[in-house]
Structures are given as structure tokens and as C-alpha cells.
């Protein structure tokens, strides 16, 4: 239920212009939020589809870690796409656990509370912006070259 309510709020609060990567494209991309209810299903989806951001709860039944399956998802996600931004939402945020997730490359850690969904929306917007900048700086082929050329022409 929590997963579905977060999904609805994300659709309502994040606008297409906030995740558009290129000013050259005239058509705004469609936001897609997909949910997975098991570690295996999440990992399968990460292997077969491209996702810009992963939001994961740590305390779900895992394959090797019975209580912390979210850590397995994070590990697999980083192996598949190190540029993907990962946001953890968890009600079990010990300092040790937070440090561990950040050391594995997590973008943000949000503690479950009454403001968590609003914090998640803000974090997703920051993650999208951060990913966009990272892709431009690394010369990622998914950013149209004309966009980069146009930006250089505007500078001179």
C-alpha cells in the first residue's frame, strides 16, 4: 500500500520538464514509475530495462540477506548501471546502515516518517538533475550531441 501511494504522489508532483534531458527535443518524455514486490523481480527488471533512478526499501526479504534484501538490490543495481541514482527509504536507519549504503554509492537516504514522501519527491528531483549533469560531463551517448554543440556555440 505504501509503495502504491508513493507512486501516485510521484506522478502528481514531478513534472516532465523536470526530467527532460535535452532542450533540443520538442517532445517531453513520459514519467514511468514501476514497482517490484520482491528482490528477484526487482533485479530482473534492473537487468532487462533502463531506469534512471531506483528507490528501494532496505528491510524486505532478500535472497542472501533475509532481513535486508534492499542491500542486494543496491549491489546489483550498481553493478548494472553505476550512473543510476539510488534513493533508500527505510524505517530502520542506524548510523552504521546509512554509512554502508552511502559507501555503496547511494545518492540519498530518507527515513520513513510522515514527511518521507515529500522528502522523496525532492530527492528524486535532485537525483534527476544530478544524473543529467553527470551524463553531460561524461559525454554520455544518450545526450544528443547537437545539444552539447549548441551549448558550446552559445558560450562563444
Coordinates of N, CA and C in Angstrom, one line a residue:
X1 N 0.8 -1.2 0.0 CA 0.0 0.0 0.0 C 0.9 1.3 0.0
X2 N 1.9 1.2 0.8 CA 2.8 2.4 0.9 C 3.5 2.6 -0.5
X3 N 3.9 1.5 -1.2 CA 4.5 1.6 -2.5 C 3.6 2.3 -3.5
X4 N 2.3 1.9 -3.5 CA 1.4 2.4 -4.4 C 1.0 3.9 -4.1
X5 N 1.0 4.2 -2.9 CA 0.7 5.6 -2.5 C 1.9 6.5 -2.9
X6 N 3.1 6.1 -2.7 CA 4.3 6.8 -3.2 C 4.2 7.0 -4.7
X7 N 3.9 6.0 -5.4 CA 3.8 6.0 -6.8 C 2.9 7.1 -7.3
X8 N 1.7 7.1 -6.7 CA 0.7 8.2 -7.1 C 1.2 9.6 -6.8
X9 N 1.8 9.8 -5.7 CA 2.3 11.1 -5.3 C 3.4 11.5 -6.3
X10 N 4.3 10.6 -6.6 CA 5.4 10.9 -7.5 C 4.8 11.4 -8.9
X11 N 3.9 10.7 -9.4 CA 3.2 11.1 -10.7 C 2.6 12.5 -10.6
X12 N 2.0 12.8 -9.4 CA 1.4 14.1 -9.3 C 2.3 15.2 -9.1
X13 N 3.5 15.0 -8.4 CA 4.3 16.1 -8.0 C 5.6 16.3 -8.9
X14 N 5.9 15.4 -9.8 CA 7.1 15.6 -10.6 C 6.6 15.8 -12.1
X15 N 7.0 17.0 -12.6 CA 6.5 17.4 -13.9 C 7.6 17.0 -15.0
X16 N 7.1 16.7 -16.2 CA 8.0 16.3 -17.3 C 9.2 17.2 -17.5
X17 N 9.0 18.5 -17.4 CA 10.1 19.4 -17.7 C 11.3 19.3 -16.7
X18 N 11.0 18.6 -15.5 CA 12.0 18.4 -14.5 C 12.9 17.2 -14.8
X19 N 12.5 16.4 -15.7 CA 13.4 15.3 -16.1 C 13.7 15.2 -17.6
X20 N 13.4 16.3 -18.3 CA 13.8 16.4 -19.7 C 15.3 16.6 -19.8
X21 N 16.0 15.8 -20.6 CA 17.4 15.9 -20.6 C 18.0 16.9 -21.7
X22 N 17.2 17.2 -22.7 CA 17.7 18.0 -23.8 C 16.8 19.1 -24.1
X23 N 17.3 20.3 -24.3 CA 16.5 21.4 -24.8 C 16.2 21.3 -26.3
X24 N 16.8 20.4 -27.0 CA 16.6 20.2 -28.4 C 15.4 19.4 -28.7
X25 N 15.1 18.5 -27.8 CA 13.9 17.6 -28.0 C 12.6 18.5 -27.8
X26 N 11.7 18.4 -28.7 CA 10.5 19.2 -28.6 C 9.4 18.4 -27.7
X27 N 9.5 17.1 -27.7 CA 8.5 16.3 -27.0 C 9.0 16.0 -25.6
X28 N 8.2 16.2 -24.6 CA 8.5 15.9 -23.2 C 8.5 14.4 -23.0
X29 N 9.4 13.8 -22.3 CA 9.4 12.4 -22.0 C 8.3 12.1 -21.0
X30 N 7.9 10.8 -21.0 CA 6.9 10.4 -20.1 C 7.5 9.8 -18.9
X31 N 7.0 10.2 -17.7 CA 7.5 9.7 -16.5 C 6.9 8.3 -16.3
X32 N 7.8 7.4 -15.9 CA 7.3 6.0 -15.7 C 7.8 5.5 -14.3
X33 N 6.9 5.1 -13.5 CA 7.2 4.6 -12.2 C 6.8 3.1 -12.2
X34 N 7.7 2.3 -11.9 CA 7.4 0.8 -11.8 C 7.7 0.3 -10.5
X35 N 6.9 -0.6 -10.0 CA 7.1 -1.2 -8.7 C 7.5 -2.7 -8.8
X36 N 8.3 -3.1 -7.8 CA 8.6 -4.5 -7.7 C 8.4 -5.0 -6.3
X37 N 7.7 -6.1 -6.2 CA 7.4 -6.6 -4.8 C 8.3 -7.7 -4.3
X38 N 9.4 -7.9 -4.9 CA 10.3 -8.9 -4.4 C 11.7 -8.5 -4.9
X39 N 12.7 -9.0 -4.3 CA 14.1 -8.8 -4.6 C 14.4 -9.4 -6.0
X40 N 14.0 -10.6 -6.3 CA 14.2 -11.2 -7.5 C 13.6 -10.5 -8.7
X41 N 12.4 -10.1 -8.5 CA 11.7 -9.3 -9.5 C 12.3 -8.0 -9.8
X42 N 12.8 -7.3 -8.8 CA 13.4 -6.0 -8.9 C 14.8 -6.2 -9.7
X43 N 15.5 -7.2 -9.3 CA 16.8 -7.4 -10.0 C 16.6 -7.8 -11.5
X44 N 15.6 -8.6 -11.7 CA 15.2 -9.0 -13.1 C 14.9 -7.7 -13.9
X45 N 14.1 -6.8 -13.4 CA 13.7 -5.6 -14.1 C 14.9 -4.7 -14.3
X46 N 15.8 -4.6 -13.3 CA 17.0 -3.8 -13.5 C 17.9 -4.3 -14.6
X47 N 18.0 -5.7 -14.8 CA 18.8 -6.3 -15.8 C 18.2 -6.1 -17.2
X48 N 16.9 -6.0 -17.3 CA 16.2 -6.0 -18.6 C 15.7 -4.6 -19.1
X49 N 15.6 -3.7 -18.2 CA 15.1 -2.3 -18.6 C 16.0 -1.3 -18.0
X50 N 16.0 -0.1 -18.6 CA 16.8 1.0 -18.1 C 15.9 1.9 -17.2
X51 N 16.5 2.2 -16.0 CA 15.9 3.1 -15.1 C 16.9 4.2 -14.7
X52 N 16.4 5.4 -14.6 CA 17.3 6.5 -14.2 C 17.5 6.5 -12.7
X53 N 16.5 6.2 -12.0 CA 16.5 6.2 -10.5 C 15.9 5.0 -10.0
X54 N 16.5 4.5 -8.9 CA 16.0 3.4 -8.1 C 15.7 3.8 -6.7
X55 N 14.4 3.6 -6.3 CA 14.0 3.9 -4.9 C 13.8 2.5 -4.3
X56 N 14.5 2.3 -3.2 CA 14.5 1.0 -2.6 C 14.3 1.1 -1.0
X57 N 13.6 0.1 -0.5 CA 13.4 0.0 0.9 C 14.5 -1.1 1.3
X58 N 15.2 -0.9 2.4 CA 16.2 -1.9 2.8 C 15.6 -3.2 3.4
X59 N 14.5 -3.0 4.2 CA 14.0 -4.1 5.0 C 12.9 -4.8 4.3
X60 N 13.4 -5.7 3.3 CA 12.5 -6.6 2.6 C 13.2 -7.9 2.5
X61 N 12.4 -9.0 2.4 CA 13.0 -10.3 2.4 C 13.9 -10.5 1.2
X62 N 15.2 -10.9 1.5 CA 16.2 -11.0 0.4 C 16.5 -12.4 0.1
X63 N 17.4 -12.6 -0.8 CA 17.9 -13.9 -1.2 C 19.0 -14.4 -0.2
X64 N 20.0 -13.6 -0.1 CA 21.1 -13.9 0.8 C 21.0 -13.2 2.2
X65 N 20.3 -12.1 2.2 CA 20.1 -11.4 3.5 C 18.6 -11.4 3.8
X66 N 18.2 -12.3 4.7 CA 16.8 -12.5 4.9 C 16.0 -11.2 5.3
X67 N 16.7 -10.3 6.1 CA 16.0 -9.1 6.6 C 16.3 -7.9 5.7
X68 N 17.4 -7.8 5.0 CA 17.9 -6.6 4.3 C 18.0 -6.9 2.8
X69 N 17.0 -7.3 2.1 CA 17.1 -7.6 0.7 C 17.3 -6.3 -0.1
X70 N 17.0 -5.2 0.4 CA 17.3 -3.9 -0.3 C 18.8 -3.7 -0.6
X71 N 19.6 -4.2 0.3 CA 21.1 -4.1 0.1 C 21.5 -4.9 -1.2
X72 N 20.8 -6.1 -1.4 CA 21.1 -6.9 -2.5 C 20.7 -6.2 -3.8
X73 N 19.6 -5.5 -3.8 CA 19.1 -4.7 -4.9 C 20.1 -3.6 -5.2
X74 N 20.6 -2.9 -4.2 CA 21.5 -1.8 -4.4 C 22.8 -2.4 -5.1
X75 N 23.3 -3.5 -4.6 CA 24.6 -4.1 -5.1 C 24.4 -4.4 -6.6
X76 N 23.3 -5.1 -6.9 CA 23.1 -5.5 -8.3 C 22.9 -4.2 -9.2
X77 N 22.2 -3.2 -8.7 CA 21.9 -2.0 -9.5 C 23.2 -1.3 -9.8
X78 N 24.1 -1.2 -8.8 CA 25.4 -0.6 -9.1 C 26.3 -1.3 -10.1
X79 N 26.2 -2.7 -10.0 CA 26.9 -3.5 -11.0 C 26.4 -3.3 -12.4
X80 N 25.1 -3.1 -12.5 CA 24.4 -3.0 -13.9 C 24.6 -1.6 -14.4
X81 N 24.4 -0.6 -13.6 CA 24.5 0.8 -14.1 C 25.0 1.7 -12.9
X82 N 26.3 2.0 -12.9 CA 26.8 2.8 -11.8 C 26.4 4.3 -11.9
X83 N 25.8 4.7 -13.0 CA 25.3 6.1 -13.1 C 23.9 6.2 -12.5
X84 N 23.2 5.1 -12.3 CA 21.8 5.2 -11.8 C 21.9 5.7 -10.4
X85 N 21.0 6.7 -10.1 CA 20.9 7.2 -8.8 C 20.0 6.3 -7.9
X86 N 20.4 6.0 -6.7 CA 19.7 5.2 -5.8 C 19.3 5.9 -4.6
X87 N 18.0 5.9 -4.3 CA 17.5 6.5 -3.1 C 16.9 5.5 -2.2
X88 N 17.4 5.5 -0.9 CA 16.9 4.5 0.0 C 15.8 5.2 0.9
X89 N 14.7 4.5 1.1 CA 13.7 4.9 2.0 C 13.5 3.8 3.0
X90 N 13.8 4.0 4.3 CA 13.8 3.0 5.2 C 13.4 3.5 6.6
X91 N 12.7 2.6 7.4 CA 12.4 2.9 8.8 C 13.4 2.4 9.7
X92 N 14.5 1.8 9.2 CA 15.5 1.1 10.0 C 16.9 1.7 9.7
X93 N 17.0 3.0 10.0 CA 18.2 3.7 9.6 C 19.2 3.9 10.7
X94 N 20.0 2.9 11.1 CA 21.0 3.1 12.0 C 22.2 3.8 11.3
X95 N 23.0 4.4 12.1 CA 24.2 5.2 11.5 C 25.0 4.2 10.7
X96 N 25.3 3.0 11.2 CA 26.1 2.0 10.5 C 25.4 1.7 9.1
X97 N 24.1 1.5 9.1 CA 23.4 1.1 7.9 C 23.5 2.3 6.9
X98 N 23.3 3.5 7.4 CA 23.3 4.7 6.5 C 24.7 4.8 5.9
X99 N 25.8 4.6 6.7 CA 27.1 4.7 6.2 C 27.4 3.6 5.1
X100 N 26.9 2.4 5.4 CA 27.1 1.3 4.5 C 26.4 1.6 3.1
X101 N 25.2 2.1 3.1 CA 24.6 2.4 1.9 C 25.3 3.5 1.1
X102 N 25.7 4.5 1.8 CA 26.5 5.6 1.1 C 27.8 5.1 0.6
X103 N 28.4 4.2 1.3 CA 29.7 3.7 0.8 C 29.5 2.8 -0.5
X104 N 28.3 2.3 -0.6 CA 28.0 1.5 -1.8 C 27.5 2.4 -3.0
X105 N 27.4 3.7 -2.8 CA 27.1 4.6 -3.9 C 25.7 5.1 -3.9
X106 N 25.0 5.0 -2.8 CA 23.6 5.5 -2.7 C 23.6 7.0 -2.7
X107 N 22.7 7.6 -3.5 CA 22.5 9.1 -3.6 C 21.9 9.7 -2.4
X108 N 20.9 9.1 -1.8 CA 20.2 9.7 -0.7 C 19.6 8.6 0.2
X109 N 19.4 9.0 1.5 CA 18.8 8.1 2.4 C 17.7 8.8 3.1
X110 N 16.5 8.3 3.0 CA 15.3 9.0 3.6 C 14.7 8.1 4.7
X111 N 14.6 8.6 5.9 CA 14.0 7.8 7.0 C 12.5 7.9 6.8
X112 N 11.8 6.8 6.9 CA 10.4 6.7 6.8 C 9.8 7.5 8.0
X113 N 9.0 8.5 7.7 CA 8.2 9.2 8.7 C 7.1 9.9 8.0
X114 N 6.4 10.8 8.6 CA 5.2 11.4 8.0 C 5.6 12.3 6.8
X115 N 6.8 12.8 6.7 CA 7.3 13.7 5.7 C 8.1 12.9 4.6
X116 N 8.2 11.6 4.7 CA 9.1 10.8 3.8 C 8.7 11.0 2.4
X117 N 7.5 11.0 2.0 CA 7.1 11.0 0.6 C 7.5 12.4 0.0
X118 N 7.3 13.5 0.8 CA 7.7 14.8 0.3 C 9.2 14.9 0.1
X119 N 9.9 14.3 1.1 CA 11.4 14.3 1.0 C 11.8 13.4 -0.2
X120 N 11.1 12.4 -0.5 CA 11.4 11.5 -1.6 C 11.2 12.3 -2.9
X121 N 10.2 13.1 -3.1 CA 9.9 13.8 -4.3 C 11.1 14.8 -4.5
X122 N 11.5 15.5 -3.4 CA 12.6 16.5 -3.5 C 13.9 15.7 -3.9
X123 N 14.1 14.6 -3.3 CA 15.3 13.8 -3.6 C 15.3 13.3 -5.1
X124 N 14.2 12.9 -5.5 CA 14.1 12.4 -6.9 C 14.4 13.6 -7.9
X125 N 13.9 14.7 -7.6 CA 14.2 15.9 -8.5 C 15.7 16.2 -8.5
X126 N 16.3 16.1 -7.3 CA 17.8 16.4 -7.2 C 18.5 15.3 -7.9
X127 N 18.1 14.1 -7.8 CA 18.8 12.9 -8.4 C 18.7 13.1 -9.9
X128 N 17.6 13.5 -10.4 CA 17.4 13.6 -11.9 C 18.4 14.7 -12.4
X129 N 18.4 15.8 -11.7 CA 19.3 16.9 -12.1 C 20.8 16.5 -12.0
X130 N 21.1 15.8 -10.9 CA 22.5 15.3 -10.7 C 22.9 14.3 -11.9
X131 N 22.0 13.4 -12.2 CA 22.2 12.4 -13.3 C 22.4 13.1 -14.6
X132 N 21.6 14.1 -14.9 CA 21.7 14.9 -16.1 C 23.0 15.5 -16.2
X133 N 23.5 16.2 -15.2 CA 24.8 16.9 -15.2 C 25.9 15.8 -15.3
X134 N 25.8 14.7 -14.6 CA 26.8 13.7 -14.7 C 26.9 13.1 -16.1
X135 N 25.8 12.9 -16.8 CA 25.8 12.4 -18.1 C 26.4 13.4 -19.1
X136 N 26.1 14.7 -18.9 CA 26.7 15.7 -19.8 C 28.2 15.7 -19.6
X137 N 28.7 15.7 -18.4 CA 30.1 15.8 -18.1 C 30.9 14.6 -18.6
X138 N 30.3 13.5 -18.6 CA 31.0 12.3 -19.0 C 30.9 12.0 -20.5
X139 N 30.1 12.9 -21.2 CA 29.9 12.7 -22.6 C 29.1 11.5 -23.0
X140 N 28.1 11.2 -22.2 CA 27.2 10.1 -22.3 C 26.5 10.1 -23.7
X141 N 26.5 9.0 -24.4 CA 25.9 9.0 -25.8 C 24.4 9.1 -25.8
X142 N 23.8 9.0 -24.6 CA 22.3 9.2 -24.6 C 21.9 10.6 -24.6
X143 N 22.8 11.6 -24.4 CA 22.6 13.0 -24.6 C 22.9 13.4 -26.0
X144 N 21.9 13.9 -26.7 CA 22.1 14.2 -28.1 C 23.3 15.2 -28.3
X145 N 24.2 14.9 -29.2 CA 25.4 15.7 -29.4 C 25.1 17.1 -29.8
X146 N 24.0 17.3 -30.6 CA 23.6 18.6 -31.0 C 23.4 19.5 -29.8
X147 N 22.9 18.9 -28.7 CA 22.6 19.7 -27.5 C 23.9 20.2 -27.0
X148 N 24.9 19.4 -26.9 CA 26.2 19.8 -26.4 C 26.9 20.8 -27.3
X149 N 26.8 20.6 -28.6 CA 27.3 21.5 -29.6 C 26.6 22.9 -29.5
X150 N 25.3 22.9 -29.3 CA 24.6 24.1 -29.2 C 25.0 24.9 -27.9
X151 N 25.2 24.2 -26.8 CA 25.6 24.8 -25.6 C 27.0 25.4 -25.8
X152 N 27.9 24.8 -26.5 CA 29.2 25.3 -26.7 C 29.1 26.6 -27.6
X153 N 28.3 26.5 -28.6 CA 28.1 27.7 -29.5 C 27.5 28.9 -28.8
X154 N 26.7 28.6 -27.8 CA 26.1 29.7 -27.0 C 27.1 30.4 -26.1
X155 N 28.2 29.7 -25.7 CA 29.2 30.2 -24.9 C 30.1 31.1 -25.6
X156 N 30.4 30.8 -26.9 CA 31.4 31.6 -27.7 C 30.8 32.8 -28.3

